[in-house]
């Protein structure tokens, strides 16, 4: 430990986990600094929509004093869930829960949201960032490795050569965490499933049929180790995942250049031969092009020994 009255707390990663941690510490009068490799808060697209459950995400936001702000930005209607057959017919349509079905907030507390409402990941991140003391997040700080010094103290080495010593290092740097390497040899492995992400802008006007098929929440059409998942985001955007159980290098094996939109579209249409033309339009009517997203997961169970600092 340092001789100053407060420990030097370094949180690696300005995602929902790291920012929530920093906010709760600050609410308790404990200072912490967050380091993120992104050049700024707007350096990249912040992805789709996350559902917040009463016992986890909403609980953390209550501890952070941000539940009201969350409720104001959340989309309870986003809990609608629709299952569609490969022929394009709606097989199951679950409406979002009403407040009086579960007695007000899902956990019965004032200010709680109903059920597991959705929020855009980017909006959630903004809400957390805006709640922190100015200067809490240091952007453009990519952690390269963590060096143990004396017991409990670690030196953080950043990619730009800078170093910082910390009494407590909190690894919130996501699935490919650099901090985790100090504790565990586990690495994420390919799940066998790849999503190709695409999207529809101004969907209700420009893609009315696809927007109607999606509904207000999530639509899934899954069959034969393939499927479409369409998710309503804010600002009339629909985010679409075209999923396949396939090899990690499916595109290379097929001799496909991922930047060649026409070739990717043709390859996806071939994968979904025999599916309803109504669903195939999720592939053809893209406004965003195609982003290949192979899915990885850490082994389960995953534990590590207690390590001071
Ligand atoms: C850009 C992005 C988009 C996503 N989109 C979706 C989505 O559409 N749907 C969905 O269900 N889930 C999505 N996820 C995943 C989901 O949001 C995660 O489950 C959730 O974000 C986990 O939160 P976290 O704070 O633990 O980690 P993350 O959100 O993964 O945040 C980790 C942070 O650590 C930073 N970081 C990583 N390595 C380093 C390093 N070496 N040095 C410094 N900083 C580092 C990253 O820049 C990132 O800001 C997305 C995640 C990210 C990062």
GROMACS .gro file of C-alpha atoms and ligand atoms in nm:
model
  362
    1UNK     CA    1   0.000   0.000   0.000
    2UNK     CA    2   0.110   0.357  -0.057
    3UNK     CA    3   0.149   0.591   0.241
    4UNK     CA    4  -0.124   0.828   0.115
    5UNK     CA    5  -0.458   0.810   0.296
    6UNK     CA    6  -0.640   0.670  -0.006
    7UNK     CA    7  -0.530   0.364  -0.202
    8UNK     CA    8  -0.445   0.424  -0.567
    9UNK     CA    9  -0.722   0.240  -0.749
   10UNK     CA   10  -0.685   0.175  -1.121
   11UNK     CA   11  -0.980   0.038  -1.315
   12UNK     CA   12  -0.890  -0.096  -1.659
   13UNK     CA   13  -1.177  -0.063  -1.905
   14UNK     CA   14  -1.447   0.201  -1.950
   15UNK     CA   15  -1.726  -0.042  -2.035
   16UNK     CA   16  -2.041  -0.075  -1.824
   17UNK     CA   17  -1.854  -0.281  -1.562
   18UNK     CA   18  -1.558  -0.047  -1.506
   19UNK     CA   19  -1.765   0.271  -1.515
   20UNK     CA   20  -2.025   0.136  -1.271
   21UNK     CA   21  -1.747   0.036  -1.035
   22UNK     CA   22  -1.587   0.382  -1.055
   23UNK     CA   23  -1.921   0.555  -0.998
   24UNK     CA   24  -2.007   0.347  -0.690
   25UNK     CA   25  -1.660   0.404  -0.541
   26UNK     CA   26  -1.694   0.780  -0.599
   27UNK     CA   27  -2.037   0.782  -0.433
   28UNK     CA   28  -1.864   0.638  -0.126
   29UNK     CA   29  -1.594   0.906  -0.135
   30UNK     CA   30  -1.328   0.672  -0.275
   31UNK     CA   31  -1.139   0.798  -0.578
   32UNK     CA   32  -1.050   0.576  -0.871
   33UNK     CA   33  -0.909   0.630  -1.219
   34UNK     CA   34  -1.036   0.444  -1.525
   35UNK     CA   35  -0.801   0.369  -1.817
   36UNK     CA   36  -0.937   0.273  -2.160
   37UNK     CA   37  -0.759   0.197  -2.486
   38UNK     CA   38  -1.017   0.382  -2.698
   39UNK     CA   39  -0.898   0.726  -2.809
   40UNK     CA   40  -1.218   0.893  -2.685
   41UNK     CA   41  -1.569   0.811  -2.567
   42UNK     CA   42  -1.693   0.831  -2.925
   43UNK     CA   43  -1.406   0.640  -3.087
   44UNK     CA   44  -1.621   0.348  -3.202
   45UNK     CA   45  -1.975   0.226  -3.241
   46UNK     CA   46  -2.097   0.108  -2.902
   47UNK     CA   47  -2.303  -0.183  -3.025
   48UNK     CA   48  -2.662  -0.284  -2.981
   49UNK     CA   49  -2.902  -0.316  -2.697
   50UNK     CA   50  -2.864  -0.473  -2.350
   51UNK     CA   51  -3.142  -0.589  -2.118
   52UNK     CA   52  -3.108  -0.491  -1.752
   53UNK     CA   53  -3.236  -0.742  -1.498
   54UNK     CA   54  -3.360  -0.642  -1.150
   55UNK     CA   55  -3.114  -0.863  -0.962
   56UNK     CA   56  -2.801  -0.761  -1.153
   57UNK     CA   57  -2.789  -0.462  -1.392
   58UNK     CA   58  -3.070  -0.266  -1.225
   59UNK     CA   59  -2.930  -0.345  -0.881
   60UNK     CA   60  -2.591  -0.206  -0.981
   61UNK     CA   61  -2.750   0.106  -1.126
   62UNK     CA   62  -2.945   0.161  -0.803
   63UNK     CA   63  -2.620   0.137  -0.606
   64UNK     CA   64  -2.477   0.388  -0.853
   65UNK     CA   65  -2.771   0.625  -0.790
   66UNK     CA   66  -2.861   0.611  -1.158
   67UNK     CA   67  -3.178   0.402  -1.166
   68UNK     CA   68  -3.405   0.700  -1.244
   69UNK     CA   69  -3.182   0.809  -1.533
   70UNK     CA   70  -3.177   0.452  -1.660
   71UNK     CA   71  -3.556   0.421  -1.639
   72UNK     CA   72  -3.596   0.747  -1.833
   73UNK     CA   73  -3.376   0.614  -2.117
   74UNK     CA   74  -3.480   0.249  -2.113
   75UNK     CA   75  -3.714   0.088  -2.363
   76UNK     CA   76  -3.956  -0.142  -2.175
   77UNK     CA   77  -4.130  -0.217  -2.506
   78UNK     CA   78  -3.797  -0.363  -2.621
   79UNK     CA   79  -3.879  -0.675  -2.417
   80UNK     CA   80  -4.118  -0.790  -2.687
   81UNK     CA   81  -3.996  -1.128  -2.813
   82UNK     CA   82  -4.107  -1.279  -3.141
   83UNK     CA   83  -4.022  -1.617  -3.292
   84UNK     CA   84  -4.060  -1.661  -3.666
   85UNK     CA   85  -4.034  -1.974  -3.880
   86UNK     CA   86  -3.802  -2.004  -4.178
   87UNK     CA   87  -4.115  -1.954  -4.389
   88UNK     CA   88  -4.155  -1.603  -4.241
   89UNK     CA   89  -4.466  -1.685  -4.035
   90UNK     CA   90  -4.485  -1.552  -3.677
   91UNK     CA   91  -4.499  -1.858  -3.448
   92UNK     CA   92  -4.488  -1.688  -3.108
   93UNK     CA   93  -4.523  -1.328  -2.998
   94UNK     CA   94  -4.463  -1.231  -2.636
   95UNK     CA   95  -4.571  -0.880  -2.537
   96UNK     CA   96  -4.358  -0.684  -2.287
   97UNK     CA   97  -4.481  -0.706  -1.925
   98UNK     CA   98  -4.722  -0.440  -1.801
   99UNK     CA   99  -4.644  -0.259  -1.474
  100UNK     CA  100  -4.959  -0.391  -1.303
  101UNK     CA  101  -4.877  -0.752  -1.400
  102UNK     CA  102  -4.589  -0.754  -1.155
  103UNK     CA  103  -4.694  -0.486  -0.912
  104UNK     CA  104  -4.501  -0.178  -1.024
  105UNK     CA  105  -4.126  -0.213  -1.053
  106UNK     CA  106  -4.002  -0.564  -1.113
  107UNK     CA  107  -3.844  -0.583  -0.770
  108UNK     CA  108  -4.126  -0.392  -0.601
  109UNK     CA  109  -3.908  -0.091  -0.515
  110UNK     CA  110  -3.983   0.270  -0.600
  111UNK     CA  111  -3.813   0.388  -0.917
  112UNK     CA  112  -3.752   0.034  -1.039
  113UNK     CA  113  -3.808  -0.041  -1.404
  114UNK     CA  114  -4.064  -0.298  -1.515
  115UNK     CA  115  -3.918  -0.639  -1.604
  116UNK     CA  116  -3.587  -0.637  -1.793
  117UNK     CA  117  -3.603  -0.324  -2.009
  118UNK     CA  118  -3.361  -0.270  -2.293
  119UNK     CA  119  -3.118   0.017  -2.327
  120UNK     CA  120  -2.873   0.094  -2.605
  121UNK     CA  121  -2.527   0.005  -2.485
  122UNK     CA  122  -2.400   0.346  -2.601
  123UNK     CA  123  -2.670   0.531  -2.403
  124UNK     CA  124  -2.589   0.329  -2.091
  125UNK     CA  125  -2.221   0.411  -2.129
  126UNK     CA  126  -2.297   0.783  -2.174
  127UNK     CA  127  -2.514   0.782  -1.865
  128UNK     CA  128  -2.234   0.627  -1.659
  129UNK     CA  129  -1.961   0.849  -1.808
  130UNK     CA  130  -2.159   1.167  -1.738
  131UNK     CA  131  -2.202   1.065  -1.374
  132UNK     CA  132  -1.827   1.055  -1.300
  133UNK     CA  133  -1.606   1.335  -1.170
  134UNK     CA  134  -1.439   1.515  -1.465
  135UNK     CA  135  -1.109   1.354  -1.564
  136UNK     CA  136  -1.190   1.015  -1.409
  137UNK     CA  137  -1.146   0.836  -1.742
  138UNK     CA  138  -0.808   0.849  -1.918
  139UNK     CA  139  -0.864   0.770  -2.285
  140UNK     CA  140  -0.601   0.634  -2.521
  141UNK     CA  141  -0.445   0.424  -2.245
  142UNK     CA  142  -0.405   0.068  -2.371
  143UNK     CA  143  -0.275  -0.160  -2.098
  144UNK     CA  144   0.009  -0.379  -2.228
  145UNK     CA  145   0.089  -0.577  -1.913
  146UNK     CA  146   0.073  -0.572  -1.534
  147UNK     CA  147   0.394  -0.611  -1.333
  148UNK     CA  148   0.376  -0.714  -0.966
  149UNK     CA  149   0.602  -0.501  -0.742
  150UNK     CA  150   0.592  -0.534  -0.364
  151UNK     CA  151   0.302  -0.729  -0.212
  152UNK     CA  152  -0.026  -0.582  -0.332
  153UNK     CA  153   0.129  -0.310  -0.550
  154UNK     CA  154   0.130  -0.343  -0.927
  155UNK     CA  155   0.288  -0.141  -1.205
  156UNK     CA  156   0.071  -0.089  -1.510
  157UNK     CA  157   0.259  -0.070  -1.838
  158UNK     CA  158   0.071   0.101  -2.118
  159UNK     CA  159   0.128   0.053  -2.490
  160UNK     CA  160   0.261   0.410  -2.526
  161UNK     CA  161   0.538   0.336  -2.273
  162UNK     CA  162   0.377   0.515  -1.976
  163UNK     CA  163   0.367   0.340  -1.638
  164UNK     CA  164   0.147   0.388  -1.332
  165UNK     CA  165   0.167   0.217  -0.993
  166UNK     CA  166  -0.155   0.109  -0.825
  167UNK     CA  167  -0.251  -0.039  -0.488
  168UNK     CA  168  -0.558  -0.201  -0.637
  169UNK     CA  169  -0.603  -0.299  -1.002
  170UNK     CA  170  -0.957  -0.378  -1.114
  171UNK     CA  171  -0.975  -0.564  -1.443
  172UNK     CA  172  -1.288  -0.453  -1.630
  173UNK     CA  173  -1.125  -0.483  -1.970
  174UNK     CA  174  -1.371  -0.721  -2.127
  175UNK     CA  175  -1.358  -1.073  -2.263
  176UNK     CA  176  -0.994  -1.051  -2.382
  177UNK     CA  177  -0.877  -0.894  -2.055
  178UNK     CA  178  -0.508  -0.816  -2.017
  179UNK     CA  179  -0.545  -0.791  -1.638
  180UNK     CA  180  -0.686  -1.145  -1.621
  181UNK     CA  181  -0.355  -1.287  -1.750
  182UNK     CA  182  -0.203  -1.215  -1.407
  183UNK     CA  183  -0.461  -1.444  -1.247
  184UNK     CA  184  -0.558  -1.710  -1.497
  185UNK     CA  185  -0.434  -1.876  -1.814
  186UNK     CA  186  -0.788  -1.910  -1.949
  187UNK     CA  187  -0.857  -1.761  -2.290
  188UNK     CA  188  -1.185  -1.735  -2.478
  189UNK     CA  189  -1.245  -2.013  -2.730
  190UNK     CA  190  -1.452  -2.002  -3.046
  191UNK     CA  191  -1.808  -2.122  -2.977
  192UNK     CA  192  -1.868  -2.254  -3.328
  193UNK     CA  193  -2.114  -1.974  -3.401
  194UNK     CA  194  -2.054  -1.662  -3.609
  195UNK     CA  195  -2.284  -1.364  -3.642
  196UNK     CA  196  -2.262  -1.140  -3.946
  197UNK     CA  197  -2.398  -0.806  -3.831
  198UNK     CA  198  -2.595  -0.577  -4.056
  199UNK     CA  199  -2.850  -0.302  -3.994
  200UNK     CA  200  -3.144  -0.098  -4.116
  201UNK     CA  201  -3.157   0.280  -4.072
  202UNK     CA  202  -3.483   0.470  -4.036
  203UNK     CA  203  -3.638   0.126  -4.045
  204UNK     CA  204  -4.007   0.213  -4.000
  205UNK     CA  205  -4.003   0.438  -4.304
  206UNK     CA  206  -3.740   0.287  -4.532
  207UNK     CA  207  -3.784  -0.082  -4.443
  208UNK     CA  208  -4.145  -0.094  -4.325
  209UNK     CA  209  -4.202  -0.467  -4.381
  210UNK     CA  210  -3.882  -0.570  -4.200
  211UNK     CA  211  -3.954  -0.323  -3.916
  212UNK     CA  212  -4.304  -0.467  -3.877
  213UNK     CA  213  -4.167  -0.823  -3.873
  214UNK     CA  214  -3.914  -0.722  -3.606
  215UNK     CA  215  -4.174  -0.560  -3.378
  216UNK     CA  216  -4.066  -0.339  -3.086
  217UNK     CA  217  -3.812  -0.579  -2.937
  218UNK     CA  218  -3.629  -0.885  -3.064
  219UNK     CA  219  -3.728  -1.116  -3.348
  220UNK     CA  220  -3.560  -1.452  -3.392
  221UNK     CA  221  -3.594  -1.693  -3.681
  222UNK     CA  222  -3.377  -1.995  -3.597
  223UNK     CA  223  -3.359  -2.326  -3.782
  224UNK     CA  224  -3.105  -2.581  -3.899
  225UNK     CA  225  -2.807  -2.420  -3.717
  226UNK     CA  226  -2.875  -2.086  -3.882
  227UNK     CA  227  -3.088  -1.788  -3.806
  228UNK     CA  228  -3.178  -1.422  -3.810
  229UNK     CA  229  -3.191  -1.211  -3.494
  230UNK     CA  230  -3.327  -0.860  -3.546
  231UNK     CA  231  -3.323  -0.616  -3.255
  232UNK     CA  232  -3.489  -0.280  -3.229
  233UNK     CA  233  -3.246  -0.004  -3.118
  234UNK     CA  234  -3.315   0.363  -3.048
  235UNK     CA  235  -3.354   0.618  -3.328
  236UNK     CA  236  -3.556   0.377  -3.548
  237UNK     CA  237  -3.249   0.160  -3.612
  238UNK     CA  238  -3.281  -0.219  -3.638
  239UNK     CA  239  -2.964  -0.419  -3.575
  240UNK     CA  240  -2.956  -0.757  -3.747
  241UNK     CA  241  -2.741  -1.060  -3.674
  242UNK     CA  242  -2.726  -1.328  -3.942
  243UNK     CA  243  -2.609  -1.631  -3.743
  244UNK     CA  244  -2.449  -1.954  -3.860
  245UNK     CA  245  -2.290  -2.253  -3.693
  246UNK     CA  246  -1.975  -2.257  -3.899
  247UNK     CA  247  -1.596  -2.256  -3.885
  248UNK     CA  248  -1.408  -1.964  -3.730
  249UNK     CA  249  -1.248  -1.895  -4.069
  250UNK     CA  250  -1.556  -1.967  -4.282
  251UNK     CA  251  -1.491  -1.667  -4.505
  252UNK     CA  252  -1.127  -1.759  -4.570
  253UNK     CA  253  -1.224  -2.121  -4.636
  254UNK     CA  254  -1.477  -1.991  -4.891
  255UNK     CA  255  -1.216  -1.760  -5.048
  256UNK     CA  256  -1.431  -1.462  -4.949
  257UNK     CA  257  -1.305  -1.106  -4.905
  258UNK     CA  258  -1.512  -0.960  -4.618
  259UNK     CA  259  -1.481  -0.610  -4.762
  260UNK     CA  260  -1.653  -0.728  -5.082
  261UNK     CA  261  -2.017  -0.656  -4.993
  262UNK     CA  262  -2.160  -0.818  -5.304
  263UNK     CA  263  -1.967  -1.141  -5.247
  264UNK     CA  264  -2.063  -1.155  -4.877
  265UNK     CA  265  -2.429  -1.101  -4.965
  266UNK     CA  266  -2.418  -1.381  -5.222
  267UNK     CA  267  -2.248  -1.617  -4.975
  268UNK     CA  268  -2.508  -1.543  -4.705
  269UNK     CA  269  -2.799  -1.588  -4.945
  270UNK     CA  270  -2.653  -1.925  -5.043
  271UNK     CA  271  -2.635  -2.027  -4.674
  272UNK     CA  272  -3.005  -1.946  -4.637
  273UNK     CA  273  -3.130  -2.118  -4.951
  274UNK     CA  274  -3.495  -2.215  -4.909
  275UNK     CA  275  -3.574  -1.952  -4.641
  276UNK     CA  276  -3.860  -1.707  -4.690
  277UNK     CA  277  -3.784  -1.410  -4.918
  278UNK     CA  278  -3.931  -1.193  -4.637
  279UNK     CA  279  -3.642  -1.300  -4.412
  280UNK     CA  280  -3.377  -1.287  -4.684
  281UNK     CA  281  -3.442  -0.915  -4.711
  282UNK     CA  282  -3.262  -0.879  -4.376
  283UNK     CA  283  -2.954  -0.976  -4.581
  284UNK     CA  284  -3.020  -0.783  -4.901
  285UNK     CA  285  -3.164  -0.457  -4.763
  286UNK     CA  286  -2.863  -0.360  -4.550
  287UNK     CA  287  -2.771   0.005  -4.483
  288UNK     CA  288  -2.455  -0.077  -4.293
  289UNK     CA  289  -2.275  -0.345  -4.491
  290UNK     CA  290  -2.165  -0.663  -4.313
  291UNK     CA  291  -1.945  -0.705  -4.006
  292UNK     CA  292  -1.816  -1.053  -3.926
  293UNK     CA  293  -1.848  -1.134  -3.553
  294UNK     CA  294  -1.726  -1.480  -3.450
  295UNK     CA  295  -1.847  -1.553  -3.094
  296UNK     CA  296  -1.600  -1.660  -2.823
  297UNK     CA  297  -1.655  -1.771  -2.464
  298UNK     CA  298  -1.439  -1.838  -2.160
  299UNK     CA  299  -1.441  -2.194  -2.026
  300UNK     CA  300  -1.699  -2.268  -1.756
  301UNK     CA  301  -1.639  -2.289  -1.464
  302UNK     CA  302  -1.362  -2.032  -1.444
  303UNK     CA  303  -1.201  -1.939  -1.111
  304UNK     CA  304  -0.865  -1.805  -0.995
  305UNK     CA  305  -0.674  -1.780  -0.666
  306UNK     CA  306  -0.712  -1.472  -0.448
  307UNK     CA  307  -0.434  -1.225  -0.532
  308UNK     CA  308  -0.366  -0.915  -0.318
  309UNK     CA  309  -0.391  -0.584  -0.505
  310LIG     C1  310  -1.790  -0.192  -2.845
  310LIG     C2  311  -1.876  -0.302  -2.782
  310LIG     C3  312  -2.001  -0.332  -2.839
  310LIG     C4  313  -2.082  -0.433  -2.784
  310LIG     N1  314  -2.203  -0.459  -2.841
  310LIG     C5  315  -2.285  -0.550  -2.789
  310LIG     C6  316  -2.413  -0.576  -2.845
  310LIG     O1  317  -2.447  -0.518  -2.947
  310LIG     N2  318  -2.495  -0.668  -2.787
  310LIG     C7  319  -2.456  -0.736  -2.674
  310LIG     O2  320  -2.534  -0.816  -2.622
  310LIG     N3  321  -2.335  -0.715  -2.619
  310LIG     C8  322  -2.249  -0.624  -2.674
  310LIG     N4  323  -2.125  -0.603  -2.620
  310LIG     C9  324  -2.088  -0.683  -2.506
  310LIG    C10  325  -2.163  -0.641  -2.382
  310LIG     O3  326  -2.187  -0.505  -2.389
  310LIG    C11  327  -2.075  -0.685  -2.268
  310LIG     O4  328  -2.130  -0.802  -2.214
  310LIG    C12  329  -2.063  -0.580  -2.165
  310LIG     O5  330  -2.025  -0.464  -2.234
  310LIG    C13  331  -1.960  -0.623  -2.065
  310LIG     O6  332  -1.919  -0.508  -1.996
  310LIG     P1  333  -1.773  -0.493  -1.940
  310LIG     O7  334  -1.768  -0.357  -1.881
  310LIG     O8  335  -1.741  -0.610  -1.854
  310LIG     O9  336  -1.673  -0.506  -2.064
  310LIG     P2  337  -1.673  -0.433  -2.206
  310LIG    O10  338  -1.800  -0.365  -2.234
  310LIG    O11  339  -1.622  -0.533  -2.302
  310LIG    O12  340  -1.566  -0.317  -2.186
  310LIG    C14  341  -1.429  -0.340  -2.180
  310LIG    C15  342  -1.359  -0.208  -2.201
  310LIG    O13  343  -1.222  -0.232  -2.179
  310LIG    C16  344  -1.148  -0.166  -2.278
  310LIG     N5  345  -1.024  -0.241  -2.294
  310LIG    C17  346  -1.008  -0.366  -2.342
  310LIG     N6  347  -0.879  -0.402  -2.339
  310LIG    C18  348  -0.811  -0.297  -2.287
  310LIG    C19  349  -0.674  -0.272  -2.259
  310LIG     N7  350  -0.578  -0.364  -2.284
  310LIG     N8  351  -0.639  -0.152  -2.205
  310LIG    C20  352  -0.733  -0.057  -2.178
  310LIG     N9  353  -0.865  -0.075  -2.205
  310LIG    C21  354  -0.903  -0.194  -2.258
  310LIG    C22  355  -1.236  -0.167  -2.402
  310LIG    O14  356  -1.204  -0.060  -2.490
  310LIG    C23  357  -1.375  -0.151  -2.341
  310LIG    O15  358  -1.414  -0.016  -2.334
  310LIG    C24  359  -2.038  -0.505  -2.671
  310LIG    C25  360  -1.913  -0.476  -2.614
  310LIG    C26  361  -1.831  -0.375  -2.668
  310LIG    C27  362  -1.694  -0.344  -2.607
   0.00000   0.00000   0.00000
